[in-house]
């Protein structure tokens, strides 16, 4: 995991940038890159070409000694700045044995020979589909004066694009690198690529002189019709009739976790005591004694697995996390924070996560504080449970889904927005302190398994005893033998709730007092772009606007009504939700044990 900034002069045509301007732009790009050095504190590198400048800030996880970036091809004509991890890099390397001379052990270098392979056909969708991992990259082909920008399917890795007043095109790992230098800033779309060259099959996708991002990620499961007849694990009464479906879920996630354990530095797991993080921790423990890089033939360099939990003293998560850790056998660490410490951190948190979304700010603050402790202990990578709720319908509002089609279509909507919320929070909160977060639930192959399940196996159906089946039942069933019963069947607790209910309650009370009625009444004049809907959002927006004053920056933040992390569309499921706008899981009366 790293950070990069790229500058490409679209207006120069075939003429190189003038030397004087090139030096000026190089200095500017270096200053932009310094703003995201927290993402890569281990090394800095810069490439200056005729019409491109790439600056890279490195966090070394794989091949710390020789994998510094930007990476350069064996013929020195292709330059790559990449952020993320390519988990199947060894398999890809083997395909190019004898045809490409790798210069480093970096997992990201495999992008270069893949580009060479597909450059002539221009089938970059096929090229990127060969990658299994989380990534965003900027590749410059100096021989053909073209560039290729791409981002992973879900958007686990952040990426932004912008244009300066001269029309030059920029990409950066975080918005802050572009703010102040670019007139227009947008998020680069997840699951997409942008190529500046021309191929016959791509001309129709770009009808003007400015290349447009093209979506490379498409899946059949995006349509309900493709999954409604999938094999069922259970019958209408909830009885298991096809255990192979459950087994497929288990095997798929275990494979994903094992693949993501590649690391040449110490790693750990985030363990909130909820189902998702506990499953990831249990699977990680299963493989942590051996190095997966050598097919388990070599003992792990750091054989004891460390787990980390954060919360207010006595919070639900801390209690549950200790139970899970004792059962799994990790070296467990509890990080306590106070309300005042969290409130003091809010401006720094908003600066790093680059959003004023209420849910994200609430949850990012304890994660930001936790990441600092993790880094202080020498841990550079952690595995996390993000993505499970979107795959399996874990949020408590899913209990109100009226039918299987609505349930599945809401999952698809949630998956399409992950990059705006949970992925953004996990990545930026951790990377604020140079800690990489990996998310096995969002492995490309496992997503296909989970989203390809029959929706009825994931729904909270009525059981013969009149009770409603628990959320994420199929996932719980698949891993119940690895966890204590109280954890395997613990009710879903959103992270911002689980760290201690007093955290959210204090935020709501504090912001109600800090923002006057008069200020809130004038919110549309103060913030014409996405006017705040609540005083809490107004408070966060004030901080955000001081840090990121442009309208372009404000538009990069999602602004959608919801309840308990639902999309706006799901508000139609319950008439009582029409007047609500509260992301806490405790907003779901009759479902959450401690509902408001």
JSON list of C-alpha atoms in Angstrom, two decimals, residues 87-88 91 250-263 267 280 283-288 290-297 381 383 438 440-441 443:
[
{"chain": "A", "resi": 87, "resn": "UNK", "atom": "CA", "xyz": [-2.05, -11.37, -4.54]},
{"chain": "A", "resi": 88, "resn": "UNK", "atom": "CA", "xyz": [-1.57, -13.66, -7.55]},
{"chain": "A", "resi": 91, "resn": "UNK", "atom": "CA", "xyz": [1.32, -17.05, -10.85]},
{"chain": "A", "resi": 250, "resn": "UNK", "atom": "CA", "xyz": [-16.10, -21.51, 3.85]},
{"chain": "A", "resi": 251, "resn": "UNK", "atom": "CA", "xyz": [-13.55, -22.77, 1.33]},
{"chain": "A", "resi": 252, "resn": "UNK", "atom": "CA", "xyz": [-13.78, -19.57, -0.72]},
{"chain": "A", "resi": 253, "resn": "UNK", "atom": "CA", "xyz": [-13.09, -17.27, 2.23]},
{"chain": "A", "resi": 254, "resn": "UNK", "atom": "CA", "xyz": [-10.28, -19.43, 3.59]},
{"chain": "A", "resi": 255, "resn": "UNK", "atom": "CA", "xyz": [-8.63, -19.33, 0.16]},
{"chain": "A", "resi": 256, "resn": "UNK", "atom": "CA", "xyz": [-8.96, -15.54, 0.08]},
{"chain": "A", "resi": 257, "resn": "UNK", "atom": "CA", "xyz": [-7.44, -15.06, 3.52]},
{"chain": "A", "resi": 258, "resn": "UNK", "atom": "CA", "xyz": [-4.51, -17.36, 2.79]},
{"chain": "A", "resi": 259, "resn": "UNK", "atom": "CA", "xyz": [-3.72, -15.54, -0.45]},
{"chain": "A", "resi": 260, "resn": "UNK", "atom": "CA", "xyz": [-3.69, -12.21, 1.35]},
{"chain": "A", "resi": 261, "resn": "UNK", "atom": "CA", "xyz": [-1.17, -13.25, 3.98]},
{"chain": "A", "resi": 262, "resn": "UNK", "atom": "CA", "xyz": [1.79, -12.55, 1.69]},
{"chain": "A", "resi": 263, "resn": "UNK", "atom": "CA", "xyz": [4.03, -10.16, 3.60]},
{"chain": "A", "resi": 267, "resn": "UNK", "atom": "CA", "xyz": [1.17, -8.21, 10.29]},
{"chain": "A", "resi": 280, "resn": "UNK", "atom": "CA", "xyz": [-10.92, -13.38, 9.55]},
{"chain": "A", "resi": 283, "resn": "UNK", "atom": "CA", "xyz": [-8.70, -18.19, 9.56]},
{"chain": "A", "resi": 284, "resn": "UNK", "atom": "CA", "xyz": [-5.55, -16.08, 9.74]},
{"chain": "A", "resi": 285, "resn": "UNK", "atom": "CA", "xyz": [-4.47, -17.92, 12.88]},
{"chain": "A", "resi": 286, "resn": "UNK", "atom": "CA", "xyz": [-4.91, -21.20, 10.99]},
{"chain": "A", "resi": 287, "resn": "UNK", "atom": "CA", "xyz": [-2.27, -20.17, 8.42]},
{"chain": "A", "resi": 288, "resn": "UNK", "atom": "CA", "xyz": [-0.07, -17.82, 10.45]},
{"chain": "A", "resi": 290, "resn": "UNK", "atom": "CA", "xyz": [3.99, -20.77, 8.02]},
{"chain": "A", "resi": 291, "resn": "UNK", "atom": "CA", "xyz": [5.02, -18.39, 5.26]},
{"chain": "A", "resi": 292, "resn": "UNK", "atom": "CA", "xyz": [2.52, -18.68, 2.43]},
{"chain": "A", "resi": 293, "resn": "UNK", "atom": "CA", "xyz": [5.17, -17.26, 0.05]},
{"chain": "A", "resi": 294, "resn": "UNK", "atom": "CA", "xyz": [7.01, -20.59, 0.21]},
{"chain": "A", "resi": 295, "resn": "UNK", "atom": "CA", "xyz": [3.90, -22.79, 0.07]},
{"chain": "A", "resi": 296, "resn": "UNK", "atom": "CA", "xyz": [4.04, -23.39, 3.83]},
{"chain": "A", "resi": 297, "resn": "UNK", "atom": "CA", "xyz": [7.49, -25.00, 3.66]},
{"chain": "A", "resi": 381, "resn": "UNK", "atom": "CA", "xyz": [-0.33, -4.63, 7.73]},
{"chain": "A", "resi": 383, "resn": "UNK", "atom": "CA", "xyz": [-6.48, -7.91, 7.92]},
{"chain": "A", "resi": 438, "resn": "UNK", "atom": "CA", "xyz": [-6.44, -5.94, 3.62]},
{"chain": "A", "resi": 440, "resn": "UNK", "atom": "CA", "xyz": [-10.39, -10.81, 2.33]},
{"chain": "A", "resi": 441, "resn": "UNK", "atom": "CA", "xyz": [-14.20, -10.61, 2.11]},
{"chain": "A", "resi": 443, "resn": "UNK", "atom": "CA", "xyz": [-11.44, -10.84, -2.77]}
]
